[in-house]
Coordinates of C-alpha atoms in Angstrom, one line a residue:
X865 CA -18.3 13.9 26.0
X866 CA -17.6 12.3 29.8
X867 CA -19.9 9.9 28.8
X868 CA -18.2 9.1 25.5
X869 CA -14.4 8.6 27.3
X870 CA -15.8 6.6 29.9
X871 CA -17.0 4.3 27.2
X872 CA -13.6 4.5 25.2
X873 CA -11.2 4.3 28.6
X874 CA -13.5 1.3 30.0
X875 CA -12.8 -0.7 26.6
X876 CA -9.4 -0.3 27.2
X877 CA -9.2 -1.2 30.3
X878 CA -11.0 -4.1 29.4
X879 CA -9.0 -5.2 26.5
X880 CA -5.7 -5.0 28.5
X881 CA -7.3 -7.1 31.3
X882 CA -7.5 -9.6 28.8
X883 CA -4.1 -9.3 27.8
X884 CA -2.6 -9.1 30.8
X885 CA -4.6 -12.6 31.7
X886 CA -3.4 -13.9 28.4
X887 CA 0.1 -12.8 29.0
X888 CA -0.1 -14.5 32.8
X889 CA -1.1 -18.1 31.1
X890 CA 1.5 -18.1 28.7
X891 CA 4.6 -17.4 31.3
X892 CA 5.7 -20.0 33.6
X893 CA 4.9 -20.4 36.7
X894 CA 7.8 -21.5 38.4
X895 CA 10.2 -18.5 37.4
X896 CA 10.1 -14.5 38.5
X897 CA 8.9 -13.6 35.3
X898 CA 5.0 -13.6 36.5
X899 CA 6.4 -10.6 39.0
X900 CA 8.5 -8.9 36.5
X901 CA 5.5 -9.1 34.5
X902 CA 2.6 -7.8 37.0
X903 CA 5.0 -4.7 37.6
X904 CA 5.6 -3.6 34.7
X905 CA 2.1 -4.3 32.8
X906 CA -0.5 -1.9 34.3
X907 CA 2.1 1.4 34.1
X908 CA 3.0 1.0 30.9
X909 CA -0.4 0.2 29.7
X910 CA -1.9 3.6 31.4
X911 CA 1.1 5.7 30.9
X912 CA 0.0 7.5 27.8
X913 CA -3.2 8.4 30.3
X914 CA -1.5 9.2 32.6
X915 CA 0.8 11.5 31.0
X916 CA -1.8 13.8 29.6
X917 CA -4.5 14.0 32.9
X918 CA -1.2 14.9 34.6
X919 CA 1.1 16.6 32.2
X920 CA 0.5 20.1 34.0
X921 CA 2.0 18.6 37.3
X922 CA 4.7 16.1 36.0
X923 CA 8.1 17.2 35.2
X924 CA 8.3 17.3 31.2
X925 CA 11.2 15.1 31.2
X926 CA 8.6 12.3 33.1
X927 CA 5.5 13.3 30.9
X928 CA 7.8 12.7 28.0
X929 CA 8.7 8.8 28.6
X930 CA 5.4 8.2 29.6
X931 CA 3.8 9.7 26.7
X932 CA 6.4 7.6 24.5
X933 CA 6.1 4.7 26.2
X934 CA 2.2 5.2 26.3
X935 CA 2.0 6.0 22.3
X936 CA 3.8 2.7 21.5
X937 CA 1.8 0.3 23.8
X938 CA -1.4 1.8 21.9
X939 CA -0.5 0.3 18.3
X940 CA 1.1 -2.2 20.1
X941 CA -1.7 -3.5 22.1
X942 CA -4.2 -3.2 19.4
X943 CA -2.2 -5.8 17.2
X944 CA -1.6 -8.2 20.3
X945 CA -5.2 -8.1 21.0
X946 CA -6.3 -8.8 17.3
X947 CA -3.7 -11.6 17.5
X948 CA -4.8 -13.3 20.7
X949 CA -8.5 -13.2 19.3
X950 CA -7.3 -15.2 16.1
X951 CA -5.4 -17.3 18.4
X952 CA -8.2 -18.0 21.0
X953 CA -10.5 -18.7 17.8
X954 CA -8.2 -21.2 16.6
X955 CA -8.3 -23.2 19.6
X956 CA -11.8 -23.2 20.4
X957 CA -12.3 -24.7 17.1
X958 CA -9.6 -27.3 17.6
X959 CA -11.4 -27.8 20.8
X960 CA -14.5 -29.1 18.9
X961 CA -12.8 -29.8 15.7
X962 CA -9.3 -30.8 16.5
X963 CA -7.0 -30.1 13.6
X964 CA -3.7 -28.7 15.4
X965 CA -0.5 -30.7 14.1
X966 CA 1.1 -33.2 16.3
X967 CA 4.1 -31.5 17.2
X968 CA 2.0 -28.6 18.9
X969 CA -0.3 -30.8 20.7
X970 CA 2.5 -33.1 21.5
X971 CA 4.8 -30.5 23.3
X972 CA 2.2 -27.6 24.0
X973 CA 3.7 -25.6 26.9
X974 CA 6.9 -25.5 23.7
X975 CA 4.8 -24.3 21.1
X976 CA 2.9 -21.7 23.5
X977 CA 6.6 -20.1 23.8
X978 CA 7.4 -20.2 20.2
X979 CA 4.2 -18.8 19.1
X980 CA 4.2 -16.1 21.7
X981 CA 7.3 -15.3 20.4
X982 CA 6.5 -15.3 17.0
X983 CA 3.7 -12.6 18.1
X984 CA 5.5 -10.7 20.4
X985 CA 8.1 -10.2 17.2
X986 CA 6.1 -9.7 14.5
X987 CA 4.0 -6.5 16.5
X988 CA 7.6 -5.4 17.1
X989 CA 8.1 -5.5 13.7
X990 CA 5.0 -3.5 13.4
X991 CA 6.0 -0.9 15.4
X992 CA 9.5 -0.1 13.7
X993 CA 7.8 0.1 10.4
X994 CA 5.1 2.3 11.6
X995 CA 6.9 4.4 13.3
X996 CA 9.3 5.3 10.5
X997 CA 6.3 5.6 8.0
X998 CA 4.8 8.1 10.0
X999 CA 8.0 10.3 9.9
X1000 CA 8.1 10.2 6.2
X1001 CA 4.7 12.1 4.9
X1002 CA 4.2 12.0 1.4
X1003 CA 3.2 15.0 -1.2
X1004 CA 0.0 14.3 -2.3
X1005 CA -1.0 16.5 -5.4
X1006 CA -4.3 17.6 -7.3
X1007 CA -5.1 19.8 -9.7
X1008 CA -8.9 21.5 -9.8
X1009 CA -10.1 23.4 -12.2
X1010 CA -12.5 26.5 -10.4
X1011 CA -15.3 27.6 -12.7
X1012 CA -15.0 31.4 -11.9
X1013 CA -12.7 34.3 -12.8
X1014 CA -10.1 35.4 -9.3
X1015 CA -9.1 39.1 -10.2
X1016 CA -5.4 38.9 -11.6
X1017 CA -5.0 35.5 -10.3
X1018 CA -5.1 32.5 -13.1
X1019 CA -4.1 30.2 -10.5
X1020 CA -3.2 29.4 -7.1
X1021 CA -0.9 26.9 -5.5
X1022 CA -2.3 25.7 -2.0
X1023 CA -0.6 23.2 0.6
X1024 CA -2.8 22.1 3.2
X1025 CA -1.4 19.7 6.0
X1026 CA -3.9 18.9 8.7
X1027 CA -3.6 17.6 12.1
X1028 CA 0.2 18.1 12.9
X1029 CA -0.6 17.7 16.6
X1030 CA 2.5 19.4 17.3
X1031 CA 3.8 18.3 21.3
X1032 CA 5.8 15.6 22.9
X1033 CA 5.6 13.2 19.8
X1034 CA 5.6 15.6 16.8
X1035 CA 8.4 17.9 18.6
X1036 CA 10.8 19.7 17.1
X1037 CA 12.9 17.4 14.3
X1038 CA 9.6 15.7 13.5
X1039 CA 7.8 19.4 13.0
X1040 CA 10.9 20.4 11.1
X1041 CA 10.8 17.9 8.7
X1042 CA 6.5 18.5 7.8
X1043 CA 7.6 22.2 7.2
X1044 CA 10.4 21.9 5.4
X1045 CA 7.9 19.3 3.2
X1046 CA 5.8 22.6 3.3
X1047 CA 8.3 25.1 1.7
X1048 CA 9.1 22.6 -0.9
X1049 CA 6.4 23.1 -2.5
X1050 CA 6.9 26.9 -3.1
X1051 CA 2.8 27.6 -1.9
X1052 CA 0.8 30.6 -2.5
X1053 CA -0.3 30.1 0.8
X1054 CA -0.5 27.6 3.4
X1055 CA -4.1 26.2 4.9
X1056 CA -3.8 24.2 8.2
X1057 CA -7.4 23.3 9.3
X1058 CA -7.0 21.8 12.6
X1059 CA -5.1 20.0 15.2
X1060 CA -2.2 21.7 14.5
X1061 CA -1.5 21.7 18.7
X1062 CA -1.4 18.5 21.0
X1063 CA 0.2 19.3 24.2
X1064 CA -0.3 22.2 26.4
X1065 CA 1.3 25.7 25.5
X1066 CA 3.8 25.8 28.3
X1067 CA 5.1 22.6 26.8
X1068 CA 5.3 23.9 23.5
X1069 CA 7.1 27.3 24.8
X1070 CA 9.4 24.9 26.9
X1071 CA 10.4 23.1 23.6
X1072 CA 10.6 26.1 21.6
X1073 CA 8.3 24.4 18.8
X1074 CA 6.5 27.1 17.6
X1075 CA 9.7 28.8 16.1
X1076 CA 9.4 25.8 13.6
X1077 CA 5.6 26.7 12.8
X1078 CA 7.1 30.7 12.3
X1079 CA 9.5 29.3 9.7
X1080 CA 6.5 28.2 7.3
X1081 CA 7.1 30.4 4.2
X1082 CA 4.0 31.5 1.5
X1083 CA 3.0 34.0 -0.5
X1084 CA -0.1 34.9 1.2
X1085 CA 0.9 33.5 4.2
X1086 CA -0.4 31.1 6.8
X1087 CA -4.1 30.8 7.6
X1088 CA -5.4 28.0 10.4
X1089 CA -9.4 27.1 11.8
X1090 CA -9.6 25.3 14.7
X1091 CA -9.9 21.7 15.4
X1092 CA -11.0 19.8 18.5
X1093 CA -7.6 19.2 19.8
X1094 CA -7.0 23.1 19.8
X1095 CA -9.8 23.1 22.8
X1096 CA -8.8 19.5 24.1
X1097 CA -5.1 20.3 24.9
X1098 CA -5.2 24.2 26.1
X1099 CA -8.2 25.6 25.5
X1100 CA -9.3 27.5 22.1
X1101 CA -8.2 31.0 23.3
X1102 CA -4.5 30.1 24.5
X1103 CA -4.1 28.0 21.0
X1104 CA -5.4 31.1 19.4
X1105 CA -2.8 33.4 20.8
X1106 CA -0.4 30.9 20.7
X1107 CA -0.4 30.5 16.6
X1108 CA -0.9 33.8 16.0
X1109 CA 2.3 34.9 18.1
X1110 CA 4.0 32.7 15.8
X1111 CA 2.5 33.9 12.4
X1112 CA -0.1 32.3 11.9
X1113 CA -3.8 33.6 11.0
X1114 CA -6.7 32.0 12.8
X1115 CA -10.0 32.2 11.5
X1116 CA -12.5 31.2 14.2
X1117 CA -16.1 31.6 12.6
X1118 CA -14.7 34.2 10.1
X1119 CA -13.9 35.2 6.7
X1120 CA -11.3 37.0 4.3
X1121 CA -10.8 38.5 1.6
X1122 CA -7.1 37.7 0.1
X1123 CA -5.4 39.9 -2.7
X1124 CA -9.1 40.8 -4.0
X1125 CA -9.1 37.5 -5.3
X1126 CA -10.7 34.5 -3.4
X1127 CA -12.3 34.5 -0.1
X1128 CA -11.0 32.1 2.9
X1129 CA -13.4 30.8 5.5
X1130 CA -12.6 29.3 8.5
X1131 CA -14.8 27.5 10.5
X1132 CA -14.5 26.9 14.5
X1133 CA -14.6 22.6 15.2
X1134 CA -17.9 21.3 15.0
X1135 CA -17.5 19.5 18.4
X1136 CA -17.2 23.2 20.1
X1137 CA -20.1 23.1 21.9
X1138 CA -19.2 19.9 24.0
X1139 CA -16.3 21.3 25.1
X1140 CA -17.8 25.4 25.5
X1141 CA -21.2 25.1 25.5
X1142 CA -21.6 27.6 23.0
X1143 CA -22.3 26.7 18.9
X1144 CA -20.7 27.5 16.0
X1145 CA -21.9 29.9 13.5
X1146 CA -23.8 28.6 10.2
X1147 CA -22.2 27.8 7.3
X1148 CA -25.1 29.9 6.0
X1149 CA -24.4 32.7 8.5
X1150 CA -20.6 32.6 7.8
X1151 CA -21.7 33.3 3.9
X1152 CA -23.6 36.1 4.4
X1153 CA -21.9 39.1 2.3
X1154 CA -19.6 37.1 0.6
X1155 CA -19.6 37.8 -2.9
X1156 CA -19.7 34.4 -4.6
X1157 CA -18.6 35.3 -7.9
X1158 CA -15.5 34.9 -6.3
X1159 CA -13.9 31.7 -5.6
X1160 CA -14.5 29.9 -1.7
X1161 CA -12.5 28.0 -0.3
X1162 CA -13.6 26.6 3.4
X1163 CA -11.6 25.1 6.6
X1164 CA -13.7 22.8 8.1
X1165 CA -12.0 20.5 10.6
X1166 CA -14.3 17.7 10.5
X1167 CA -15.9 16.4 7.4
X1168 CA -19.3 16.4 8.9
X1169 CA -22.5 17.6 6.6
X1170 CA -20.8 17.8 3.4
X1171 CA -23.7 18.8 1.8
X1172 CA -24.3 22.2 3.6
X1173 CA -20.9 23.6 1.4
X1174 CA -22.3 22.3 -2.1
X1175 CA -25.9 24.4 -0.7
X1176 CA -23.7 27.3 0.1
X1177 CA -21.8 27.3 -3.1
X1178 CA -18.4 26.7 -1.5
X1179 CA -15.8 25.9 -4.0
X1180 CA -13.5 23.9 -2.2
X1181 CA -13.7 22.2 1.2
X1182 CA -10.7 20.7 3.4
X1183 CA -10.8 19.2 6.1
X1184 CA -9.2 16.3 8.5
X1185 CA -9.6 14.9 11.6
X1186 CA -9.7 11.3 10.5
X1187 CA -6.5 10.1 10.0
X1188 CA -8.1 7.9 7.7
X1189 CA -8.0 5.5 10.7
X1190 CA -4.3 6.0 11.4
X1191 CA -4.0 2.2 12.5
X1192 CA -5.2 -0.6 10.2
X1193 CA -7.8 -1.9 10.7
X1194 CA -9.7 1.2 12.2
X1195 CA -9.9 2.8 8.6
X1196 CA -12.3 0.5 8.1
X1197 CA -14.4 2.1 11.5
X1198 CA -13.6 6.1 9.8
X1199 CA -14.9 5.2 6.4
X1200 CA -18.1 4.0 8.1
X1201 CA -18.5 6.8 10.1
X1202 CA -17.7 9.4 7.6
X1203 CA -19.2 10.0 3.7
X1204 CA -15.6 11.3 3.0
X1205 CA -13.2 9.6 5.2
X1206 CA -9.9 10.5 3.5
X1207 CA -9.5 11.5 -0.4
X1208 CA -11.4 13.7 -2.8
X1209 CA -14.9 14.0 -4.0
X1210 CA -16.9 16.4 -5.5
X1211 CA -20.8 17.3 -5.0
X1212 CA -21.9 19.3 -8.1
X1213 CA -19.5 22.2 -8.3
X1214 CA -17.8 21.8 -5.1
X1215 CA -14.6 19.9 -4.5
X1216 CA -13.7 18.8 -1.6
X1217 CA -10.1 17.0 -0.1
X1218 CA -10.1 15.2 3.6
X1219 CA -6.5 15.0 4.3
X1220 CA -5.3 11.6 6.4
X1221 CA -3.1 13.9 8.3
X1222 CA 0.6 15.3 8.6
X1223 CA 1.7 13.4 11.4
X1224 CA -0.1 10.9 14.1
X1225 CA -2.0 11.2 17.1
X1226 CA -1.2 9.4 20.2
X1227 CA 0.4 5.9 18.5
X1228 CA 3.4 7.3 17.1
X1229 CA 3.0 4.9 14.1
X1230 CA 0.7 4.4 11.3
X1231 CA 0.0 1.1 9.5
X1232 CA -1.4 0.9 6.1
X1233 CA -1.5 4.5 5.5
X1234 CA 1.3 7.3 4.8
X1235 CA 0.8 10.8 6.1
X1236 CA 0.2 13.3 3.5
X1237 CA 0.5 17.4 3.1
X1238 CA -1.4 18.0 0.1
X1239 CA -0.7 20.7 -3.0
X1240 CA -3.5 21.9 -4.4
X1241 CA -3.3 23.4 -7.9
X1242 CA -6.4 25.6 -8.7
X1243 CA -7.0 26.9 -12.0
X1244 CA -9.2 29.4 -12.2
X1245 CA -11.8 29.9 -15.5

């Protein structure tokens, strides 16, 4: 894990070094706007950083505008970069091939203005369109049929939102709007398998945000498993005992029983041990004296080893984690790295959902995909 953020941090560092160069060619020389620039460049670009290695020492009211200020420069620097890179390929193949119009080479330092312009609006642009689809999830609905008998029960209506990340970004009107969303859809219980926390707990209890996670109404109530922002952000016993004072049911490793009619599994995050040292149980361990007549469903954060809850005669699997890239084009990166990077499938007589997420992580935008809470509908045979 140090190893694998030194990798990421170093590639961003490296990317905004090229930026920032970039950035210095295009502005003139001869004004102030090189110094303006130099300023204001290097804080912005590692304020979202900065913000959460320090958040237990800066003010909140500090943290919070550098985490905003951070979460916007990240979309917005991945678009800048992808544009500079289409830009710098253009000219090296007019540099061999020369094909540029004559009223850019003609009055370059012009056209150098205009087109940083042109880029500087369009990622703008971006950014507002982003941001205000991430604050409109959608309702995403299913219907699976379940090929086994559930006592009394001939159905059951699930909602499942994943990855709320509740904290400075998804504070309290953005939390209020994903759980009114929730009690919308009148659920007969409410599964939320991981990330639900972001920031640290005294944050939270400053902001008062779990009192919109107690107002999350369901028949069977609110269940949770862990994901690995839970141990990221606080550590896995503080979210624990955080959710749980505001009604919400962990299951770490565990399983229950609900209404003598389905079991509910939760599973801790598969990345525990890089952050504990210590594994998570088996998926076959967690099975053990379940009676699988019954229908299973299973909370698995991350959609790793899908196989193991077809072997295990799971029913139904959710999970998250991906965001289904959250940013185009880095979908394309999730659905190479995962069998099941957002949607459903099934594997013989398991189904399985990976939700794209309630809300956003870190960019406070997504491009080319809506956030979702999904309604289940499970008929039972």
């Amino acid at each position: 894990m140090p190893m694998f953020l030194i990798i990421i941090i170093s590639g961003y560092i490296l990317i905004n070094s090229y930026l920032f160069v970039r950035g210095w060619q295009i502005l003139p020389s001869e004004t102030s706007f090189r110094l303006v620039y130099a300023i204001l460049f290097w804080p912005v670009v590692l304020s979202y950083l900065g913000s959460r290695v320090f958040e237990n020492i800066l003010p909140f009211s500090l943290a919070d505008v550098m985490t905003w200020i951070g979460s916007f420069w990240i979309a917005a620097f991945i678009y800048l970069f992808l544009a500079v890179l289409v830009l710098d390929a253009l000219r090296a193949v007019n540099h061999f091939l020369p094909f540029f119009p004559s009223f850019v080479t003609e009055n370059y330092a012009r056209a150098k203005y205009v087109t940083a312009g042109v880029v500087l609006g369009a990622v703008a642009l971006t950014l507002i369109v982003g941001f205000i689809n991430a604050r409109t999830p959608r309702v995403t609905e299913l219907e699976i049929p379940i090929n086994k008998q559930a006592g009394e029960l001939k159905s059951l209506n699930i909602v499942m939102a994943a990855d709320i990340h509740a904290g400075t970004i998804v504070g309290h009107s953005w939390l209020k709007q994903i759980v009114d969303k929730i009690n919308a859809q009148s659920p007969d219980i409410v599964l939320l398998p991981g990330d639900i926390i972001d920031n640290n707990i005294a944050l939270l209890v400053q902001k008062n945000t779990g009192e919109e996670l107690r107002r999350i109404q369901a028949r069977y109530g609110v269940f949770a498993a862990l994901g690995n922002h839970e141990y990221i952000c606080c550590g896995s016993e503080a979210a624990v005992r955080y959710l749980t004072e505001h009604s919400i049911t962990v299951l770490r490793d565990q399983s229950i029983k609900i209404d003598d009619s389905f079991f509910l599994v939760g599973r801790d995050d598969y990345a525990m041990s890089r952050w504990t040292g210590e594994k998570r149980k088996t998926l076959e361990a967690l099975m053990d004296g379940i009676d699988r007549r019954f229908p299973i469903i299973l909370m698995d954060h991350q959609p790793y080893n899908l196989h193991e809850a077809a072997e295990n005669r799971v029913d139904l699997q959710l999970s998250g984690h991906t965001h289904h890239g959250q940013l185009w084009p880095v979908n394309y990166i999730t659905k190479a790295m995962y069998e099941l990077a957002w949607g459903y499938k099934r594997i013989g007589d398991t189904h399985y959902y990976v939700t794209n997420g309630a809300a956003v992580w870190a960019p406070s935008v997504r491009i080319g995909n809506r956030p979702e809470i999904v309604f289940i509908r499970l008929n039972f045979q």
